[in-house]
mmCIF file of C-alpha atoms in Angstrom:
data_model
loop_
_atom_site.group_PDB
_atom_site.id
_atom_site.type_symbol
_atom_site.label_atom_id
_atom_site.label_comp_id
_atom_site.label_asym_id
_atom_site.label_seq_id
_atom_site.Cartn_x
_atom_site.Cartn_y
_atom_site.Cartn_z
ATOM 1 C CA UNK A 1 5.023 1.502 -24.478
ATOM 2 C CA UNK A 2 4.558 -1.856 -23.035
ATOM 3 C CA UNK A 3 1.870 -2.491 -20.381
ATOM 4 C CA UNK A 4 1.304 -5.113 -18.077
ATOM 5 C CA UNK A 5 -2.190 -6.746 -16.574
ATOM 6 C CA UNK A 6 -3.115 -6.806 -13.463
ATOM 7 C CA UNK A 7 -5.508 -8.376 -11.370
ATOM 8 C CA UNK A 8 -7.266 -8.079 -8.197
ATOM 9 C CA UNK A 9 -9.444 -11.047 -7.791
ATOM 10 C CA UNK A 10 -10.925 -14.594 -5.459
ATOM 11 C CA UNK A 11 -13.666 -15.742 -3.338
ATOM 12 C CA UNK A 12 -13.249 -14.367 -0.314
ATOM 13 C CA UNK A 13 -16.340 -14.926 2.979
ATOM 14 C CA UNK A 14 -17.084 -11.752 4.457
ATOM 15 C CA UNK A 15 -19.302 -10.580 7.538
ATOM 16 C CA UNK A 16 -21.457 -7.496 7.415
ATOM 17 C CA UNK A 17 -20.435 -4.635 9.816
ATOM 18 C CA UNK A 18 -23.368 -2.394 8.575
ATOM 19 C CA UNK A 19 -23.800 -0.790 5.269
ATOM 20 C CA UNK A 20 -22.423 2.180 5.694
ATOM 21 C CA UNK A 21 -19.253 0.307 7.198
ATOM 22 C CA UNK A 22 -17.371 -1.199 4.682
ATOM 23 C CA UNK A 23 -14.781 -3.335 5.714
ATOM 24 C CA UNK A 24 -11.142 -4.976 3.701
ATOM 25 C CA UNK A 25 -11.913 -8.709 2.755
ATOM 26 C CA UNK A 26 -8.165 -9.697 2.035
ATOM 27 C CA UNK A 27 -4.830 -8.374 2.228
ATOM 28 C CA UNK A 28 -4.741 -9.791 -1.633
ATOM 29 C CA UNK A 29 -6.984 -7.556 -2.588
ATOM 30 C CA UNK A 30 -4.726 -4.301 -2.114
ATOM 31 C CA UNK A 31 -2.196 -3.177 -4.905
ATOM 32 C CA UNK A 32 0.629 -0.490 -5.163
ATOM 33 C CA UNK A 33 1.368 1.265 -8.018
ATOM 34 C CA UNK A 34 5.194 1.031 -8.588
ATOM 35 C CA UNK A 35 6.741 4.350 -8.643
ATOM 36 C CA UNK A 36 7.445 5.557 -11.813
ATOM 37 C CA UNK A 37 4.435 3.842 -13.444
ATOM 38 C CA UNK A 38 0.715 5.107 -13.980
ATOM 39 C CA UNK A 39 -2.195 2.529 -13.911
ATOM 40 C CA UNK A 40 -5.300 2.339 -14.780
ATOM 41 C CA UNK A 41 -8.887 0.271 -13.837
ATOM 42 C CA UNK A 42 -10.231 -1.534 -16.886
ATOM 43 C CA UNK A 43 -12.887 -3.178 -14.901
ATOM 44 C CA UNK A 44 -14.648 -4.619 -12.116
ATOM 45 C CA UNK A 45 -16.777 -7.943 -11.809
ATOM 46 C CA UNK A 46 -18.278 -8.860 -8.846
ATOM 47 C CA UNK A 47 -20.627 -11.522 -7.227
ATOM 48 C CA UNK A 48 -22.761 -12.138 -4.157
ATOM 49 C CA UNK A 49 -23.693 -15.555 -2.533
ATOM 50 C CA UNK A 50 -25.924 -13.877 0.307
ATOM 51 C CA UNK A 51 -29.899 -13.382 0.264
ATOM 52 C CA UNK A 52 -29.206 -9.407 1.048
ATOM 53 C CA UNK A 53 -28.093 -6.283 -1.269
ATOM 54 C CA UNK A 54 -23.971 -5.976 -0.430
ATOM 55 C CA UNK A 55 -21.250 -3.471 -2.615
ATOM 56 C CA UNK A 56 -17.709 -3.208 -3.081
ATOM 57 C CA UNK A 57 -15.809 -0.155 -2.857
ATOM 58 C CA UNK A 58 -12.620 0.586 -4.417
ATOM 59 C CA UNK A 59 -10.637 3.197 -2.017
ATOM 60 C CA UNK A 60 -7.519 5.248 -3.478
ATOM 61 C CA UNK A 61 -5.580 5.680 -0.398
ATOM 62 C CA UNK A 62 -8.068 4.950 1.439
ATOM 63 C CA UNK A 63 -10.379 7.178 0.059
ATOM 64 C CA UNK A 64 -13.530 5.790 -1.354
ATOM 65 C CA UNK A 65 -13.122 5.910 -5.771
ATOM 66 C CA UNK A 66 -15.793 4.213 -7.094
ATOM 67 C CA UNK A 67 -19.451 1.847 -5.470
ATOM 68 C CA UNK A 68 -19.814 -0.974 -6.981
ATOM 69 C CA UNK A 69 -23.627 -2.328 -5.759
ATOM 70 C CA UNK A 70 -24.223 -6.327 -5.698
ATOM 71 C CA UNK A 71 -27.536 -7.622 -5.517
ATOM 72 C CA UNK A 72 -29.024 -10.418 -3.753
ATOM 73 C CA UNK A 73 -27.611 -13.890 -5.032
ATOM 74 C CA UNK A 74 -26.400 -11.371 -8.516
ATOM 75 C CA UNK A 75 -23.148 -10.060 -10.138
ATOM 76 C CA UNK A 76 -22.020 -7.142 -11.667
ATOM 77 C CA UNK A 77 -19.955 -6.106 -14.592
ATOM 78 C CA UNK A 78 -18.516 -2.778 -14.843
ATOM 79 C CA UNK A 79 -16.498 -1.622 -17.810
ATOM 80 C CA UNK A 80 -14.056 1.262 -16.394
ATOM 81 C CA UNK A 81 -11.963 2.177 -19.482
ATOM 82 C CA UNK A 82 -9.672 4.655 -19.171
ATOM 83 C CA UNK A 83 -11.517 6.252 -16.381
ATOM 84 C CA UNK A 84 -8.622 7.664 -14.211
ATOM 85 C CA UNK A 85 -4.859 7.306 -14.091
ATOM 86 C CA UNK A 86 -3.395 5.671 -11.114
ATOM 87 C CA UNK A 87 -0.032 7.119 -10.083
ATOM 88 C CA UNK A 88 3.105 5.628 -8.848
ATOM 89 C CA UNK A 89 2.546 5.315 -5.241
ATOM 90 C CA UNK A 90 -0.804 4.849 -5.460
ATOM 91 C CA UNK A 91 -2.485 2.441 -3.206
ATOM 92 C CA UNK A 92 -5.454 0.830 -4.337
ATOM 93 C CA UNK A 93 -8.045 -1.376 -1.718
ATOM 94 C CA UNK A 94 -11.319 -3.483 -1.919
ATOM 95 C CA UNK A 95 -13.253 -3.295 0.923
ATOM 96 C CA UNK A 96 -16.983 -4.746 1.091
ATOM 97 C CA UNK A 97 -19.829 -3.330 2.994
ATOM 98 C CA UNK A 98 -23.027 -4.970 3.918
ATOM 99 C CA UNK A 99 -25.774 -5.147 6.464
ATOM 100 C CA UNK A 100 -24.504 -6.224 10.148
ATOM 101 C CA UNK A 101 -24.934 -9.779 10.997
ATOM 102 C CA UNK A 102 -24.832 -10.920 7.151
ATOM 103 C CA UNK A 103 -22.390 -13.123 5.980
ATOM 104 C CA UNK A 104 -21.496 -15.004 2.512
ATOM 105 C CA UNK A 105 -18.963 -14.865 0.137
ATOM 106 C CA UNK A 106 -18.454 -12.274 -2.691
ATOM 107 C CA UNK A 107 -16.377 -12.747 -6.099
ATOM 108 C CA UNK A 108 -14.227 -10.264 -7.152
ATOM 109 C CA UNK A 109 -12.338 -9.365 -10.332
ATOM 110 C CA UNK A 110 -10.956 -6.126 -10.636
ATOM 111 C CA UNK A 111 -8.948 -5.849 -13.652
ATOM 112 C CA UNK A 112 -5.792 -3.144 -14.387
ATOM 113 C CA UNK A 113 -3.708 -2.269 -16.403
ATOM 114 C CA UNK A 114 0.203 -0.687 -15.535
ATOM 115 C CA UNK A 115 2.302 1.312 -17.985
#
């Protein structure tokens, strides 16, 4: 069975519209699952340029998956091997939440893998 990578990943400037009000940072930053193939996460890596706490959450449809917390001026590494399969159809988001008023930029790597 052959697989193929994928990769959701930049710099991207974002602006805080509360924490509990996450918000998409790029249309880039959204995948699809072909039809007829299952995908995976593999992992996430993330960092923050701001003075203040910020996460990343991935959505499934729009529904919140998985919190991924960035600390002030820190990065994260998340391994996510074979946590969940992805199904054809599926559509996967980014979307960052922070405090209102804050703004920076965040790194993002989210790493997949399609079969």
């Amino acid at each position: 069975m052959q697989s193929t990578p994928r990769f959701l990943q930049g710099v991207f400037p974002f602006a805080g519209k509360g924490i509990e009000s996450p918000v998409p940072l790029d249309a880039a930053l959204t995948y699809t699952v072909p039809v007829g193939a299952v995908a995976q996460t593999v992992y996430f890596r993330g960092g923050n340029t701001c003075a203040e706490l910020v996460y990343v959450v991935l959505t499934r449809d729009g529904t919140p998956m998985r919190y991924f917390p960035i600390g002030a001026k820190s990065d994260v590494h998340v391994p996510l091997r074979v946590v969940e399969d992805l199904d054809g159809g599926t559509v996967v988001e980014l979307l960052v939440g922070a405090p209102e008023g804050v703004t920076g930029s965040i790194v993002v790597d989210l790493g997949l893998v399609e079969v």
